[in-house]
mmCIF file of C-alpha atoms in Angstrom:
data_model
loop_
_atom_site.group_PDB
_atom_site.id
_atom_site.type_symbol
_atom_site.label_atom_id
_atom_site.label_comp_id
_atom_site.label_asym_id
_atom_site.label_seq_id
_atom_site.Cartn_x
_atom_site.Cartn_y
_atom_site.Cartn_z
ATOM 1 C CA UNK A 83 0.070 0.045 0.096
ATOM 2 C CA UNK A 84 2.840 2.350 0.650
ATOM 3 C CA UNK A 85 3.904 2.118 -3.042
ATOM 4 C CA UNK A 86 0.383 3.246 -4.060
ATOM 5 C CA UNK A 87 0.656 6.194 -1.704
ATOM 6 C CA UNK A 88 4.080 7.123 -3.223
ATOM 7 C CA UNK A 89 2.812 6.733 -6.862
ATOM 8 C CA UNK A 90 -0.303 8.842 -5.931
ATOM 9 C CA UNK A 91 2.035 11.560 -4.348
ATOM 10 C CA UNK A 92 4.266 11.610 -7.344
ATOM 11 C CA UNK A 93 1.393 11.874 -9.780
ATOM 12 C CA UNK A 94 -0.133 14.660 -7.733
ATOM 13 C CA UNK A 95 3.086 16.561 -7.568
ATOM 14 C CA UNK A 96 3.805 15.953 -11.197
ATOM 15 C CA UNK A 97 0.402 17.262 -12.307
ATOM 16 C CA UNK A 98 0.682 20.240 -9.982
ATOM 17 C CA UNK A 99 4.106 21.106 -11.480
ATOM 18 C CA UNK A 100 2.826 20.902 -14.938
ATOM 19 C CA UNK A 101 -0.339 23.087 -14.292
ATOM 20 C CA UNK A 102 1.362 25.807 -12.412
ATOM 21 C CA UNK A 103 4.740 25.673 -14.184
ATOM 22 C CA UNK A 104 2.887 25.881 -17.485
ATOM 23 C CA UNK A 105 0.818 28.794 -16.259
ATOM 24 C CA UNK A 106 3.992 30.539 -15.131
ATOM 25 C CA UNK A 107 5.659 29.753 -18.588
ATOM 26 C CA UNK A 108 2.738 31.136 -20.544
ATOM 27 C CA UNK A 109 2.425 34.241 -18.453
ATOM 28 C CA UNK A 110 6.065 34.967 -17.861
ATOM 29 C CA UNK A 111 7.821 33.703 -21.268
ATOM 30 C CA UNK A 112 5.244 33.102 -24.114
ATOM 31 C CA UNK A 113 2.891 36.203 -23.606
ATOM 32 C CA UNK A 114 5.747 38.819 -23.369
ATOM 33 C CA UNK A 115 7.667 37.303 -26.061
ATOM 34 C CA UNK A 116 4.748 37.272 -28.390
ATOM 35 C CA UNK A 117 3.800 40.712 -27.231
ATOM 36 C CA UNK A 118 7.062 41.932 -28.779
ATOM 37 C CA UNK A 119 6.562 39.985 -31.905
ATOM 38 C CA UNK A 120 7.349 42.222 -35.081
ATOM 39 C CA UNK A 121 4.345 40.645 -36.915
ATOM 40 C CA UNK A 122 1.408 40.803 -34.435
ATOM 41 C CA UNK A 123 -0.838 39.010 -36.946
ATOM 42 C CA UNK A 124 1.182 35.911 -36.457
ATOM 43 C CA UNK A 125 1.482 36.236 -32.688
ATOM 44 C CA UNK A 126 -2.263 35.772 -31.929
ATOM 45 C CA UNK A 127 -2.770 32.530 -33.789
ATOM 46 C CA UNK A 128 0.568 31.062 -32.335
ATOM 47 C CA UNK A 129 -0.580 31.919 -28.894
ATOM 48 C CA UNK A 130 -3.952 30.315 -29.585
ATOM 49 C CA UNK A 131 -2.441 27.256 -30.611
ATOM 50 C CA UNK A 132 -0.095 26.998 -27.646
ATOM 51 C CA UNK A 133 -2.924 27.932 -25.189
ATOM 52 C CA UNK A 134 -5.290 25.401 -26.743
ATOM 53 C CA UNK A 135 -2.718 22.664 -26.470
ATOM 54 C CA UNK A 136 -1.887 23.565 -22.974
ATOM 55 C CA UNK A 137 -5.587 23.646 -21.961
ATOM 56 C CA UNK A 138 -6.192 20.274 -23.140
ATOM 57 C CA UNK A 139 -3.289 18.756 -21.213
ATOM 58 C CA UNK A 140 -4.174 20.770 -18.138
ATOM 59 C CA UNK A 141 -7.609 19.248 -17.836
ATOM 60 C CA UNK A 142 -5.771 15.896 -17.964
ATOM 61 C CA UNK A 143 -3.485 17.145 -15.213
ATOM 62 C CA UNK A 144 -6.748 18.189 -13.256
ATOM 63 C CA UNK A 145 -7.985 14.756 -13.534
ATOM 64 C CA UNK A 146 -4.868 13.294 -12.155
ATOM 65 C CA UNK A 147 -4.931 15.784 -9.239
ATOM 66 C CA UNK A 148 -8.630 14.966 -8.531
ATOM 67 C CA UNK A 149 -8.031 11.170 -8.479
ATOM 68 C CA UNK A 150 -4.641 11.374 -6.492
ATOM 69 C CA UNK A 151 -5.948 14.153 -4.294
ATOM 70 C CA UNK A 152 -8.911 12.027 -3.166
ATOM 71 C CA UNK A 153 -6.646 9.025 -2.649
ATOM 72 C CA UNK A 154 -4.118 10.994 -0.502
ATOM 73 C CA UNK A 155 -7.026 12.548 1.520
ATOM 74 C CA UNK A 156 -7.962 9.000 2.621
ATOM 75 C CA UNK A 157 -4.576 8.705 4.336
ATOM 76 C CA UNK A 158 -4.985 11.725 6.504
ATOM 77 C CA UNK A 159 -8.708 12.286 7.115
ATOM 78 C CA UNK A 160 -11.903 10.254 7.365
ATOM 79 C CA UNK A 161 -13.850 11.156 4.233
ATOM 80 C CA UNK A 162 -17.291 9.931 5.690
ATOM 81 C CA UNK A 163 -16.690 11.989 8.862
ATOM 82 C CA UNK A 164 -17.373 15.590 9.731
ATOM 83 C CA UNK A 165 -15.291 18.322 7.746
ATOM 84 C CA UNK A 166 -15.136 20.480 10.831
ATOM 85 C CA UNK A 167 -12.451 17.938 12.328
ATOM 86 C CA UNK A 168 -10.248 18.184 9.164
ATOM 87 C CA UNK A 169 -7.067 20.315 9.560
ATOM 88 C CA UNK A 170 -7.780 23.783 8.795
ATOM 89 C CA UNK A 171 -4.848 24.050 6.341
ATOM 90 C CA UNK A 172 -6.517 21.250 4.276
ATOM 91 C CA UNK A 173 -9.934 22.890 4.255
ATOM 92 C CA UNK A 174 -8.127 26.287 3.203
ATOM 93 C CA UNK A 175 -6.353 24.373 0.403
ATOM 94 C CA UNK A 176 -9.428 22.802 -0.901
ATOM 95 C CA UNK A 177 -11.323 26.193 -0.783
ATOM 96 C CA UNK A 178 -8.369 27.654 -2.883
ATOM 97 C CA UNK A 179 -8.539 24.577 -5.317
ATOM 98 C CA UNK A 180 -12.259 25.240 -5.846
ATOM 99 C CA UNK A 181 -11.453 28.952 -6.519
ATOM 100 C CA UNK A 182 -8.642 27.854 -8.936
ATOM 101 C CA UNK A 183 -11.067 25.493 -10.807
ATOM 102 C CA UNK A 184 -13.840 28.054 -10.958
ATOM 103 C CA UNK A 185 -11.449 30.723 -12.327
ATOM 104 C CA UNK A 186 -9.897 28.220 -14.725
ATOM 105 C CA UNK A 187 -13.351 27.317 -15.992
ATOM 106 C CA UNK A 188 -14.528 30.935 -16.450
ATOM 107 C CA UNK A 189 -11.329 31.947 -18.042
ATOM 108 C CA UNK A 190 -11.202 28.984 -20.449
ATOM 109 C CA UNK A 191 -14.778 28.451 -21.272
ATOM 110 C CA UNK A 192 -16.345 31.952 -21.061
ATOM 111 C CA UNK A 193 -14.007 34.824 -21.198
ATOM 112 C CA UNK A 194 -11.445 33.289 -23.539
ATOM 113 C CA UNK A 195 -13.907 32.346 -26.393
ATOM 114 C CA UNK A 196 -15.736 35.540 -26.002
ATOM 115 C CA UNK A 197 -12.533 37.640 -26.262
ATOM 116 C CA UNK A 198 -11.423 35.529 -29.289
ATOM 117 C CA UNK A 199 -14.772 36.434 -30.989
ATOM 118 C CA UNK A 200 -14.422 39.946 -30.165
ATOM 119 C CA UNK A 201 -10.861 40.149 -31.512
ATOM 120 C CA UNK A 202 -12.171 38.741 -34.930
ATOM 121 C CA UNK A 203 -13.873 42.241 -35.296
ATOM 122 C CA UNK A 204 -12.151 45.559 -35.825
ATOM 123 C CA UNK A 205 -11.473 47.338 -32.550
ATOM 124 C CA UNK A 206 -13.453 50.234 -33.811
ATOM 125 C CA UNK A 207 -16.584 48.058 -33.790
ATOM 126 C CA UNK A 208 -16.132 46.978 -30.154
ATOM 127 C CA UNK A 209 -18.736 47.958 -27.390
ATOM 128 C CA UNK A 210 -17.670 49.005 -24.015
ATOM 129 C CA UNK A 211 -18.563 45.618 -22.794
ATOM 130 C CA UNK A 212 -16.257 44.138 -25.312
ATOM 131 C CA UNK A 213 -13.370 46.283 -24.103
ATOM 132 C CA UNK A 214 -13.989 45.109 -20.624
ATOM 133 C CA UNK A 215 -13.856 41.603 -21.601
ATOM 134 C CA UNK A 216 -10.554 42.210 -23.606
ATOM 135 C CA UNK A 217 -9.051 43.761 -20.507
ATOM 136 C CA UNK A 218 -10.360 41.212 -18.075
ATOM 137 C CA UNK A 219 -9.072 38.162 -19.899
ATOM 138 C CA UNK A 220 -5.416 38.601 -19.058
ATOM 139 C CA UNK A 221 -6.243 39.582 -15.503
ATOM 140 C CA UNK A 222 -8.249 36.175 -15.269
ATOM 141 C CA UNK A 223 -5.104 34.501 -16.502
ATOM 142 C CA UNK A 224 -3.106 36.153 -13.858
ATOM 143 C CA UNK A 225 -5.445 35.397 -11.117
ATOM 144 C CA UNK A 226 -5.406 31.713 -12.181
ATOM 145 C CA UNK A 227 -1.564 31.737 -12.072
ATOM 146 C CA UNK A 228 -1.577 33.404 -8.655
ATOM 147 C CA UNK A 229 -4.028 30.995 -7.167
ATOM 148 C CA UNK A 230 -2.073 28.097 -8.494
ATOM 149 C CA UNK A 231 1.116 29.222 -6.953
ATOM 150 C CA UNK A 232 -0.773 29.901 -3.599
ATOM 151 C CA UNK A 233 -2.249 26.374 -3.835
ATOM 152 C CA UNK A 234 1.228 25.075 -4.243
ATOM 153 C CA UNK A 235 2.411 26.904 -1.350
ATOM 154 C CA UNK A 236 -0.471 25.897 0.932
ATOM 155 C CA UNK A 237 0.096 22.223 -0.265
ATOM 156 C CA UNK A 238 3.602 22.368 0.768
ATOM 157 C CA UNK A 239 2.875 23.710 4.182
ATOM 158 C CA UNK A 240 -0.020 21.139 4.627
ATOM 159 C CA UNK A 241 2.439 18.286 3.775
ATOM 160 C CA UNK A 242 5.101 19.470 6.013
ATOM 161 C CA UNK A 243 2.463 19.791 8.953
ATOM 162 C CA UNK A 244 1.117 16.275 8.314
ATOM 163 C CA UNK A 245 4.538 14.625 8.446
#
């Protein structure tokens, strides 16, 4: 059983590294590089291709995180028991994870596609609401990245406190 716990821990950490590391790479490397692209018309399709590929793999990583997370929880808390007796840091992490998932879903499924459609039109034809969406999209991405980094920090604190 110990090997199963180690495998679940490894999968959980690897999936988290992929998700959070990928968000950091997109935000801190890809976006600034493409922003300085001498041909902006080529930058947008390239970013969309990279983001779509990353998003597909991220949702696989989220599946690994969910399965391994539930398995790892069983080693520390009684899942059928009262949540009120769970360690407060665990509850805090789970709340942050739900916020991260919610932010990711809104960013990937609502705001991202809306902004993609807005940018297909000339900016002179944008409504005030369109401009808000275009400004909101990168901030949602940054919020997702920050939440991911904080979840990783809280997860580290949690594991160190349970050992």
